[in-house]
Amino acid sequence: MSNIVVFTKKDKYIDSNSINDVVKYVMDRSYNEKEGTLLSNAYGVNQLSTDYMIKSMENVNRRNNQTEGKQIYHFVVSIYKYSATYPYRKGIAKLIQNTVGLYFYKLGYQIISGIHDEYGYIHIHCVVNNTNFITGNKLHNIQYIFNNLLGILRKEYKDLKWEGVYYNDI
């Protein structure tokens, strides 16, 4: 089944290295050596390099005095393995990646995502800045936002058998 897993542990992603560490993991090319390129996407950040993406997020937080507390939300969109053949799943992942990116960008949040392929298990790691680049406020109403996203994905990608949103306290 396809699903969304949100990593929500209260004391996770609160230090100054959080953005750097998670974005570098998401952008790690070794998860896509089979294809030779990383299928990445970003909205609201300078895409010149991974370092520029990180600096873009840090600058929004600094400009809005939001450097304390949770800095980012990290979540994974998993794609149902038996929904289609391997190349088709990879293409669907790219479409989902764009849908998710636009969703958060329209809400005013920066997002960086990378498609990881681990032994045919295709999933999208996403990093959302916790600070809104328009209002400067922190992201809240997490359950509403992710349930709304799930509704959009269910409507757009019906064949992927969407199971739900899970909140993981790892």
GROMACS .gro file of N, CA, C and O in nm, residues 14-135:
model
  488
   14ILE      N    1   1.563   1.978   1.602
   14ILE     CA    2   1.556   2.107   1.672
   14ILE      C    3   1.691   2.178   1.679
   14ILE      O    4   1.695   2.296   1.711
   15ASP      N    5   1.801   2.110   1.648
   15ASP     CA    6   1.930   2.178   1.659
   15ASP      C    7   1.967   2.246   1.528
   15ASP      O    8   1.901   2.230   1.426
   16SER      N    9   2.074   2.324   1.532
   16SER     CA   10   2.112   2.406   1.417
   16SER      C   11   2.160   2.323   1.298
   16SER      O   12   2.164   2.374   1.186
   17ASN      N   13   2.194   2.197   1.319
   17ASN     CA   14   2.239   2.112   1.208
   17ASN      C   15   2.127   2.032   1.143
   17ASN      O   16   2.151   1.958   1.048
   18SER      N   17   2.008   2.042   1.194
   18SER     CA   18   1.896   1.959   1.145
   18SER      C   19   1.873   1.974   0.996
   18SER      O   20   1.861   1.875   0.924
   19ILE      N   21   1.863   2.097   0.950
   19ILE     CA   22   1.837   2.119   0.807
   19ILE      C   23   1.949   2.059   0.725
   19ILE      O   24   1.924   1.983   0.631
   20ASN      N   25   2.072   2.089   0.761
   20ASN     CA   26   2.189   2.039   0.688
   20ASN      C   27   2.190   1.887   0.682
   20ASN      O   28   2.204   1.828   0.574
   21ASP      N   29   2.175   1.822   0.796
   21ASP     CA   30   2.186   1.677   0.803
   21ASP      C   31   2.077   1.605   0.722
   21ASP      O   32   2.105   1.513   0.646
   22VAL      N   33   1.954   1.649   0.738
   22VAL     CA   34   1.843   1.579   0.671
   22VAL      C   35   1.843   1.608   0.521
   22VAL      O   36   1.823   1.518   0.441
   23VAL      N   37   1.870   1.732   0.481
   23VAL     CA   38   1.873   1.764   0.338
   23VAL      C   39   1.984   1.686   0.269
   23VAL      O   40   1.965   1.631   0.160
   24LYS      N   41   2.099   1.676   0.332
   24LYS     CA   42   2.209   1.600   0.270
   24LYS      C   43   2.173   1.452   0.258
   24LYS      O   44   2.208   1.386   0.160
   25TYR      N   45   2.100   1.398   0.354
   25TYR     CA   46   2.054   1.259   0.344
   25TYR      C   47   1.954   1.245   0.229
   25TYR      O   48   1.965   1.154   0.148
   26VAL      N   49   1.859   1.335   0.221
   26VAL     CA   50   1.758   1.330   0.116
   26VAL      C   51   1.822   1.341  -0.022
   26VAL      O   52   1.780   1.275  -0.118
   27MET      N   53   1.925   1.422  -0.034
   27MET     CA   54   1.990   1.446  -0.163
   27MET      C   55   2.104   1.348  -0.193
   27MET      O   56   2.171   1.362  -0.294
   28ASP      N   57   2.124   1.249  -0.110
   28ASP     CA   58   2.233   1.152  -0.128
   28ASP      C   59   2.210   1.070  -0.254
   28ASP      O   60   2.114   0.995  -0.266
   29ARG      N   61   2.301   1.083  -0.349
   29ARG     CA   62   2.288   1.016  -0.479
   29ARG      C   63   2.304   0.864  -0.472
   29ARG      O   64   2.262   0.793  -0.561
   30SER      N   65   2.363   0.813  -0.366
   30SER     CA   66   2.388   0.669  -0.358
   30SER      C   67   2.259   0.588  -0.355
   30SER      O   68   2.259   0.469  -0.384
   31TYR      N   69   2.148   0.653  -0.321
   31TYR     CA   70   2.020   0.581  -0.320
   31TYR      C   71   1.962   0.564  -0.460
   31TYR      O   72   1.860   0.501  -0.477
   32ASN      N   73   2.028   0.620  -0.560
   32ASN     CA   74   1.978   0.611  -0.696
   32ASN      C   75   2.087   0.575  -0.796
   32ASN      O   76   2.081   0.613  -0.911
   33GLU      N   77   2.188   0.501  -0.752
   33GLU     CA   78   2.296   0.465  -0.842
   33GLU      C   79   2.247   0.384  -0.961
   33GLU      O   80   2.304   0.390  -1.069
   34LYS      N   81   2.141   0.308  -0.943
   34LYS     CA   82   2.085   0.227  -1.051
   34LYS      C   83   2.051   0.313  -1.172
   34LYS      O   84   2.073   0.276  -1.286
   35GLU      N   85   1.997   0.431  -1.147
   35GLU     CA   86   1.958   0.523  -1.253
   35GLU      C   87   2.072   0.617  -1.290
   35GLU      O   88   2.070   0.677  -1.396
   36GLY      N   89   2.168   0.634  -1.201
   36GLY     CA   90   2.280   0.722  -1.229
   36GLY      C   91   2.254   0.868  -1.193
   36GLY      O   92   2.346   0.948  -1.191
   37THR      N   93   2.131   0.906  -1.167
   37THR     CA   94   2.102   1.043  -1.129
   37THR      C   95   2.002   1.044  -1.014
   37THR      O   96   1.924   0.951  -0.998
   38LEU      N   97   2.008   1.149  -0.938
   38LEU     CA   98   1.912   1.165  -0.830
   38LEU      C   99   1.791   1.240  -0.885
   38LEU      O  100   1.805   1.341  -0.951
   39LEU      N  101   1.675   1.187  -0.859
   39LEU     CA  102   1.553   1.256  -0.898
   39LEU      C  103   1.512   1.344  -0.780
   39LEU      O  104   1.447   1.298  -0.687
   40SER      N  105   1.555   1.468  -0.784
   40SER     CA  106   1.527   1.559  -0.674
   40SER      C  107   1.437   1.672  -0.722
   40SER      O  108   1.420   1.694  -0.841
   41ASN      N  109   1.382   1.743  -0.626
   41ASN     CA  110   1.292   1.851  -0.656
   41ASN      C  111   1.295   1.948  -0.539
   41ASN      O  112   1.320   1.907  -0.426
   42ALA      N  113   1.270   2.074  -0.565
   42ALA     CA  114   1.266   2.173  -0.458
   42ALA      C  115   1.179   2.290  -0.500
   42ALA      O  116   1.176   2.328  -0.617
   43TYR      N  117   1.110   2.345  -0.403
   43TYR     CA  118   1.028   2.464  -0.424
   43TYR      C  119   1.062   2.566  -0.316
   43TYR      O  120   1.072   2.532  -0.199
   44GLY      N  121   1.080   2.691  -0.357
   44GLY     CA  122   1.102   2.799  -0.262
   44GLY      C  123   1.245   2.814  -0.214
   44GLY      O  124   1.271   2.892  -0.124
   45VAL      N  125   1.338   2.738  -0.273
   45VAL     CA  126   1.479   2.748  -0.235
   45VAL      C  127   1.564   2.768  -0.360
   45VAL      O  128   1.523   2.736  -0.470
   46ASN      N  129   1.685   2.820  -0.340
   46ASN     CA  130   1.780   2.834  -0.449
   46ASN      C  131   1.834   2.695  -0.482
   46ASN      O  132   1.896   2.630  -0.399
   47GLN      N  133   1.812   2.648  -0.605
   47GLN     CA  134   1.846   2.511  -0.643
   47GLN      C  135   1.983   2.498  -0.707
   47GLN      O  136   2.015   2.395  -0.766
   48LEU      N  137   2.067   2.598  -0.694
   48LEU     CA  138   2.200   2.594  -0.754
   48LEU      C  139   2.282   2.475  -0.704
   48LEU      O  140   2.351   2.410  -0.780
   49SER      N  141   2.269   2.445  -0.576
   49SER     CA  142   2.339   2.329  -0.518
   49SER      C  143   2.267   2.291  -0.389
   49SER      O  144   2.184   2.367  -0.338
   50THR      N  145   2.305   2.176  -0.335
   50THR     CA  146   2.248   2.133  -0.207
   50THR      C  147   2.280   2.235  -0.098
   50THR      O  148   2.194   2.268  -0.016
   51ASP      N  149   2.401   2.288  -0.098
   51ASP     CA  150   2.437   2.388   0.004
   51ASP      C  151   2.353   2.514  -0.007
   51ASP      O  152   2.314   2.572   0.094
   52TYR      N  153   2.323   2.556  -0.130
   52TYR     CA  154   2.237   2.674  -0.148
   52TYR      C  155   2.095   2.646  -0.101
   52TYR      O  156   2.028   2.734  -0.045
   53MET      N  157   2.047   2.524  -0.122
   53MET     CA  158   1.913   2.487  -0.074
   53MET      C  159   1.908   2.498   0.078
   53MET      O  160   1.812   2.553   0.134
   54ILE      N  161   2.009   2.444   0.143
   54ILE     CA  162   2.017   2.447   0.288
   54ILE      C  163   2.021   2.591   0.338
   54ILE      O  164   1.947   2.630   0.429
   55LYS      N  165   2.107   2.673   0.277
   55LYS     CA  166   2.119   2.814   0.317
   55LYS      C  167   1.987   2.888   0.297
   55LYS      O  168   1.950   2.974   0.378
   56SER      N  169   1.913   2.855   0.191
   56SER     CA  170   1.783   2.920   0.167
   56SER      C  171   1.688   2.894   0.283
   56SER      O  172   1.618   2.986   0.328
   57MET      N  173   1.683   2.770   0.330
   57MET     CA  174   1.595   2.738   0.443
   57MET      C  175   1.642   2.807   0.571
   57MET      O  176   1.563   2.864   0.645
   58GLU      N  177   1.772   2.801   0.595
   58GLU     CA  178   1.826   2.864   0.716
   58GLU      C  179   1.800   3.015   0.715
   58GLU      O  180   1.769   3.074   0.820
   59ASN      N  181   1.811   3.078   0.598
   59ASN     CA  182   1.788   3.222   0.588
   59ASN      C  183   1.644   3.260   0.620
   59ASN      O  184   1.619   3.362   0.684
   60VAL      N  185   1.549   3.180   0.574
   60VAL     CA  186   1.408   3.208   0.606
   60VAL      C  187   1.386   3.200   0.757
   60VAL      O  188   1.320   3.286   0.816
   61ASN      N  189   1.444   3.100   0.821
   61ASN     CA  190   1.431   3.085   0.966
   61ASN      C  191   1.496   3.203   1.039
   61ASN      O  192   1.437   3.259   1.132
   62ARG      N  193   1.615   3.239   0.996
   62ARG     CA  194   1.689   3.348   1.062
   62ARG      C  195   1.615   3.481   1.042
   62ARG      O  196   1.598   3.558   1.137
   63ARG      N  197   1.571   3.508   0.921
   63ARG     CA  198   1.503   3.634   0.890
   63ARG      C  199   1.375   3.651   0.973
   63ARG      O  200   1.335   3.762   1.006
   64ASN      N  201   1.312   3.540   1.006
   64ASN     CA  202   1.186   3.544   1.081
   64ASN      C  203   1.203   3.511   1.230
   64ASN      O  204   1.104   3.484   1.298
   65ASN      N  205   1.328   3.511   1.277
   65ASN     CA  206   1.358   3.482   1.418
   65ASN      C  207   1.298   3.349   1.462
   65ASN      O  208   1.242   3.338   1.571
   66GLN      N  209   1.311   3.248   1.378
   66GLN     CA  210   1.257   3.115   1.408
   66GLN      C  211   1.369   3.011   1.411
   66GLN      O  212   1.361   2.906   1.349
   67THR      N  213   1.474   3.042   1.485
   67THR     CA  214   1.588   2.951   1.492
   67THR      C  215   1.584   2.859   1.613
   67THR      O  216   1.672   2.776   1.631
   68GLU      N  217   1.483   2.873   1.697
   68GLU     CA  218   1.466   2.787   1.814
   68GLU      C  219   1.356   2.686   1.787
   68GLU      O  220   1.262   2.713   1.713
   69GLY      N  221   1.365   2.571   1.850
   69GLY     CA  222   1.260   2.469   1.834
   69GLY      C  223   1.273   2.392   1.704
   69GLY      O  224   1.377   2.394   1.638
   70LYS      N  225   1.167   2.323   1.667
   70LYS     CA  226   1.168   2.238   1.547
   70LYS      C  227   1.197   2.323   1.423
   70LYS      O  228   1.133   2.424   1.400
   71GLN      N  229   1.295   2.279   1.345
   71GLN     CA  230   1.336   2.352   1.226
   71GLN      C  231   1.270   2.300   1.098
   71GLN      O  232   1.245   2.376   1.005
   72ILE      N  233   1.245   2.171   1.093
   72ILE     CA  234   1.193   2.108   0.971
   72ILE      C  235   1.095   1.996   1.006
   72ILE      O  236   1.092   1.949   1.120
   73TYR      N  237   1.020   1.954   0.907
   73TYR     CA  238   0.945   1.830   0.913
   73TYR      C  239   1.001   1.739   0.805
   73TYR      O  240   1.023   1.782   0.692
   74HIS      N  241   1.026   1.615   0.844
   74HIS     CA  242   1.077   1.514   0.752
   74HIS      C  243   0.969   1.408   0.738
   74HIS      O  244   0.915   1.360   0.838
   75PHE      N  245   0.933   1.377   0.613
   75PHE     CA  246   0.834   1.272   0.591
   75PHE      C  247   0.867   1.195   0.465
   75PHE      O  248   0.946   1.239   0.382
   76VAL      N  249   0.808   1.077   0.455
   76VAL     CA  250   0.833   0.987   0.341
   76VAL      C  251   0.699   0.950   0.278
   76VAL      O  252   0.605   0.915   0.348
   77VAL      N  253   0.695   0.959   0.146
   77VAL     CA  254   0.580   0.910   0.070
   77VAL      C  255   0.623   0.778   0.007
   77VAL      O  256   0.716   0.776  -0.075
   78SER      N  257   0.561   0.670   0.048
   78SER     CA  258   0.594   0.537  -0.004
   78SER      C  259   0.498   0.500  -0.116
   78SER      O  260   0.378   0.523  -0.104
   79ILE      N  261   0.553   0.438  -0.219
   79ILE     CA  262   0.473   0.401  -0.335
   79ILE      C  263   0.454   0.250  -0.337
   79ILE      O  264   0.551   0.174  -0.329
   80TYR      N  265   0.331   0.209  -0.344
   80TYR     CA  266   0.292   0.069  -0.343
   80TYR      C  267   0.371  -0.009  -0.447
   80TYR      O  268   0.364   0.019  -0.565
   81LYS      N  269   0.444  -0.109  -0.401
   81LYS     CA  270   0.537  -0.182  -0.486
   81LYS      C  271   0.467  -0.259  -0.600
   81LYS      O  272   0.523  -0.273  -0.707
   82TYR      N  273   0.347  -0.306  -0.577
   82TYR     CA  274   0.281  -0.387  -0.677
   82TYR      C  275   0.180  -0.308  -0.761
   82TYR      O  276   0.095  -0.365  -0.826
   83SER      N  277   0.191  -0.176  -0.758
   83SER     CA  278   0.096  -0.093  -0.832
   83SER      C  279   0.127  -0.088  -0.981
   83SER      O  280   0.039  -0.064  -1.062
   84ALA      N  281   0.252  -0.111  -1.018
   84ALA     CA  282   0.291  -0.101  -1.159
   84ALA      C  283   0.432  -0.157  -1.175
   84ALA      O  284   0.499  -0.189  -1.078
   85THR      N  285   0.477  -0.164  -1.299
   85THR     CA  286   0.613  -0.209  -1.325
   85THR      C  287   0.712  -0.106  -1.273
   85THR      O  288   0.677   0.011  -1.253
   86TYR      N  289   0.835  -0.148  -1.255
   86TYR     CA  290   0.936  -0.064  -1.196
   86TYR      C  291   0.951   0.073  -1.265
   86TYR      O  292   0.944   0.176  -1.199
   87PRO      N  293   0.972   0.079  -1.397
   87PRO     CA  294   0.992   0.212  -1.459
   87PRO      C  295   0.871   0.304  -1.442
   87PRO      O  296   0.884   0.424  -1.423
   88TYR      N  297   0.752   0.247  -1.444
   88TYR     CA  298   0.631   0.325  -1.428
   88TYR      C  299   0.623   0.384  -1.286
   88TYR      O  300   0.587   0.500  -1.268
   89ARG      N  301   0.660   0.304  -1.185
   89ARG     CA  302   0.659   0.353  -1.047
   89ARG      C  303   0.755   0.470  -1.030
   89ARG      O  304   0.726   0.565  -0.959
   90LYS      N  305   0.869   0.464  -1.097
   90LYS     CA  306   0.966   0.573  -1.088
   90LYS      C  307   0.908   0.702  -1.149
   90LYS      O  308   0.924   0.810  -1.094
   91GLY      N  309   0.838   0.688  -1.261
   91GLY     CA  310   0.774   0.804  -1.323
   91GLY      C  311   0.661   0.859  -1.238
   91GLY      O  312   0.646   0.981  -1.223
   92ILE      N  313   0.583   0.771  -1.179
   92ILE     CA  314   0.475   0.813  -1.089
   92ILE      C  315   0.535   0.886  -0.968
   92ILE      O  316   0.480   0.986  -0.921
   93ALA      N  317   0.647   0.837  -0.918
   93ALA     CA  318   0.713   0.901  -0.804
   93ALA      C  319   0.749   1.045  -0.838
   93ALA      O  320   0.731   1.135  -0.755
   94LYS      N  321   0.796   1.069  -0.958
   94LYS     CA  322   0.832   1.205  -1.000
   94LYS      C  323   0.708   1.294  -1.003
   94LYS      O  324   0.711   1.410  -0.961
   95LEU      N  325   0.597   1.241  -1.052
   95LEU     CA  326   0.472   1.318  -1.055
   95LEU      C  327   0.423   1.350  -0.913
   95LEU      O  328   0.381   1.462  -0.884
   96ILE      N  329   0.429   1.249  -0.826
   96ILE     CA  330   0.388   1.269  -0.687
   96ILE      C  331   0.479   1.372  -0.620
   96ILE      O  332   0.431   1.459  -0.546
   97GLN      N  333   0.606   1.363  -0.649
   97GLN     CA  334   0.702   1.458  -0.593
   97GLN      C  335   0.663   1.602  -0.630
   97GLN      O  336   0.667   1.691  -0.545
   98ASN      N  337   0.623   1.624  -0.754
   98ASN     CA  338   0.580   1.757  -0.796
   98ASN      C  339   0.451   1.798  -0.727
   98ASN      O  340   0.435   1.913  -0.685
   99THR      N  341   0.357   1.706  -0.714
   99THR     CA  342   0.230   1.736  -0.647
   99THR      C  343   0.254   1.777  -0.503
   99THR      O  344   0.198   1.877  -0.456
  100VAL      N  345   0.337   1.702  -0.433
  100VAL     CA  346   0.368   1.731  -0.292
  100VAL      C  347   0.441   1.866  -0.282
  100VAL      O  348   0.409   1.949  -0.196
  101GLY      N  349   0.538   1.888  -0.369
  101GLY     CA  350   0.614   2.013  -0.367
  101GLY      C  351   0.526   2.135  -0.388
  101GLY      O  352   0.535   2.234  -0.315
  102LEU      N  353   0.440   2.128  -0.487
  102LEU     CA  354   0.349   2.240  -0.513
  102LEU      C  355   0.252   2.263  -0.399
  102LEU      O  356   0.219   2.377  -0.366
  103TYR      N  357   0.206   2.154  -0.339
  103TYR     CA  358   0.113   2.165  -0.226
  103TYR      C  359   0.174   2.249  -0.113
  103TYR      O  360   0.113   2.345  -0.065
  104PHE      N  361   0.294   2.215  -0.072
  104PHE     CA  362   0.357   2.288   0.038
  104PHE      C  363   0.399   2.429  -0.004
  104PHE      O  364   0.386   2.524   0.074
  105TYR      N  365   0.446   2.444  -0.125
  105TYR     CA  366   0.487   2.576  -0.174
  105TYR      C  367   0.368   2.673  -0.175
  105TYR      O  368   0.380   2.789  -0.134
  106LYS      N  369   0.253   2.625  -0.219
  106LYS     CA  370   0.132   2.710  -0.221
  106LYS      C  371   0.088   2.749  -0.081
  106LYS      O  372   0.024   2.852  -0.063
  107LEU      N  373   0.123   2.667   0.019
  107LEU     CA  374   0.093   2.701   0.159
  107LEU      C  375   0.197   2.798   0.217
  107LEU      O  376   0.178   2.849   0.327
  108GLY      N  377   0.308   2.820   0.143
  108GLY     CA  378   0.411   2.912   0.189
  108GLY      C  379   0.529   2.847   0.256
  108GLY      O  380   0.603   2.912   0.331
  109TYR      N  381   0.551   2.718   0.229
  109TYR     CA  382   0.662   2.647   0.293
  109TYR      C  383   0.761   2.595   0.189
  109TYR      O  384   0.721   2.541   0.086
  110GLN      N  385   0.889   2.612   0.219
  110GLN     CA  386   0.994   2.557   0.134
  110GLN      C  387   0.996   2.406   0.149
  110GLN      O  388   0.975   2.354   0.258
  111ILE      N  389   1.025   2.337   0.038
  111ILE     CA  390   1.032   2.191   0.043
  111ILE      C  391   1.143   2.142  -0.049
  111ILE      O  392   1.162   2.194  -0.159
  112ILE      N  393   1.215   2.043  -0.001
  112ILE     CA  394   1.319   1.975  -0.079
  112ILE      C  395   1.287   1.828  -0.072
  112ILE      O  396   1.256   1.775   0.035
  113SER      N  397   1.292   1.759  -0.186
  113SER     CA  398   1.261   1.616  -0.185
  113SER      C  399   1.353   1.540  -0.279
  113SER      O  400   1.406   1.595  -0.376
  114GLY      N  401   1.371   1.413  -0.247
  114GLY     CA  402   1.453   1.325  -0.330
  114GLY      C  403   1.389   1.188  -0.337
  114GLY      O  404   1.340   1.136  -0.236
  115ILE      N  405   1.388   1.131  -0.455
  115ILE     CA  406   1.335   0.996  -0.474
  115ILE      C  407   1.446   0.898  -0.443
  115ILE      O  408   1.554   0.905  -0.501
  116HIS      N  409   1.419   0.808  -0.350
  116HIS     CA  410   1.516   0.704  -0.315
  116HIS      C  411   1.465   0.571  -0.369
  116HIS      O  412   1.346   0.542  -0.364
  117ASP      N  413   1.557   0.493  -0.420
  117ASP     CA  414   1.526   0.361  -0.473
  117ASP      C  415   1.617   0.261  -0.403
  117ASP      O  416   1.735   0.253  -0.430
  118GLU      N  417   1.559   0.190  -0.308
  118GLU     CA  418   1.636   0.090  -0.235
  118GLU      C  419   1.581  -0.047  -0.269
  118GLU      O  420   1.474  -0.084  -0.220
  119TYR      N  421   1.651  -0.116  -0.357
  119TYR     CA  422   1.614  -0.251  -0.398
  119TYR      C  423   1.472  -0.258  -0.455
  119TYR      O  424   1.396  -0.349  -0.426
  120GLY      N  425   1.436  -0.160  -0.535
  120GLY     CA  426   1.304  -0.157  -0.597
  120GLY      C  427   1.195  -0.096  -0.512
  120GLY      O  428   1.082  -0.080  -0.556
  121TYR      N  429   1.228  -0.061  -0.387
  121TYR     CA  430   1.132   0.007  -0.299
  121TYR      C  431   1.148   0.157  -0.323
  121TYR      O  432   1.242   0.220  -0.276
  122ILE      N  433   1.057   0.212  -0.400
  122ILE     CA  434   1.066   0.353  -0.438
  122ILE      C  435   0.986   0.436  -0.339
  122ILE      O  436   0.869   0.409  -0.313
  123HIS      N  437   1.052   0.538  -0.286
  123HIS     CA  438   0.988   0.627  -0.191
  123HIS      C  439   1.049   0.766  -0.202
  123HIS      O  440   1.158   0.782  -0.255
  124ILE      N  441   0.976   0.864  -0.155
  124ILE     CA  442   1.018   1.003  -0.167
  124ILE      C  443   1.040   1.060  -0.028
  124ILE      O  444   0.948   1.063   0.054
  125HIS      N  445   1.163   1.101   0.000
  125HIS     CA  446   1.194   1.170   0.125
  125HIS      C  447   1.171   1.319   0.104
  125HIS      O  448   1.218   1.375   0.005
  126CYS      N  449   1.100   1.382   0.195
  126CYS     CA  450   1.069   1.524   0.185
  126CYS      C  451   1.110   1.598   0.311
  126CYS      O  452   1.093   1.546   0.421
  127VAL      N  453   1.165   1.717   0.293
  127VAL     CA  454   1.203   1.804   0.404
  127VAL      C  455   1.127   1.935   0.384
  127VAL      O  456   1.143   2.001   0.282
  128VAL      N  457   1.044   1.970   0.481
  128VAL     CA  458   0.967   2.094   0.475
  128VAL      C  459   1.019   2.187   0.583
  128VAL      O  460   1.030   2.147   0.699
  129ASN      N  461   1.051   2.310   0.544
  129ASN     CA  462   1.092   2.408   0.644
  129ASN      C  463   0.973   2.439   0.734
  129ASN      O  464   0.861   2.453   0.689
  130ASN      N  465   0.999   2.446   0.861
  130ASN     CA  466   0.894   2.469   0.959
  130ASN      C  467   0.849   2.616   0.964
  130ASN      O  468   0.752   2.649   1.029
  131THR      N  469   0.919   2.705   0.894
  131THR     CA  470   0.885   2.847   0.894
  131THR      C  471   0.825   2.886   0.760
  131THR      O  472   0.883   2.861   0.655
  132ASN      N  473   0.709   2.949   0.765
  132ASN     CA  474   0.641   2.995   0.645
  132ASN      C  475   0.718   3.114   0.589
  132ASN      O  476   0.745   3.210   0.660
  133PHE      N  477   0.753   3.108   0.459
  133PHE     CA  478   0.833   3.216   0.401
  133PHE      C  479   0.751   3.342   0.372
  133PHE      O  480   0.806   3.447   0.342
  134ILE      N  481   0.619   3.335   0.384
  134ILE     CA  482   0.533   3.452   0.362
  134ILE      C  483   0.500   3.520   0.495
  134ILE      O  484   0.519   3.640   0.510
  135THR      N  485   0.453   3.441   0.591
  135THR     CA  486   0.407   3.497   0.719
  135THR      C  487   0.514   3.495   0.828
  135THR      O  488   0.504   3.570   0.923
   0.00000   0.00000   0.00000
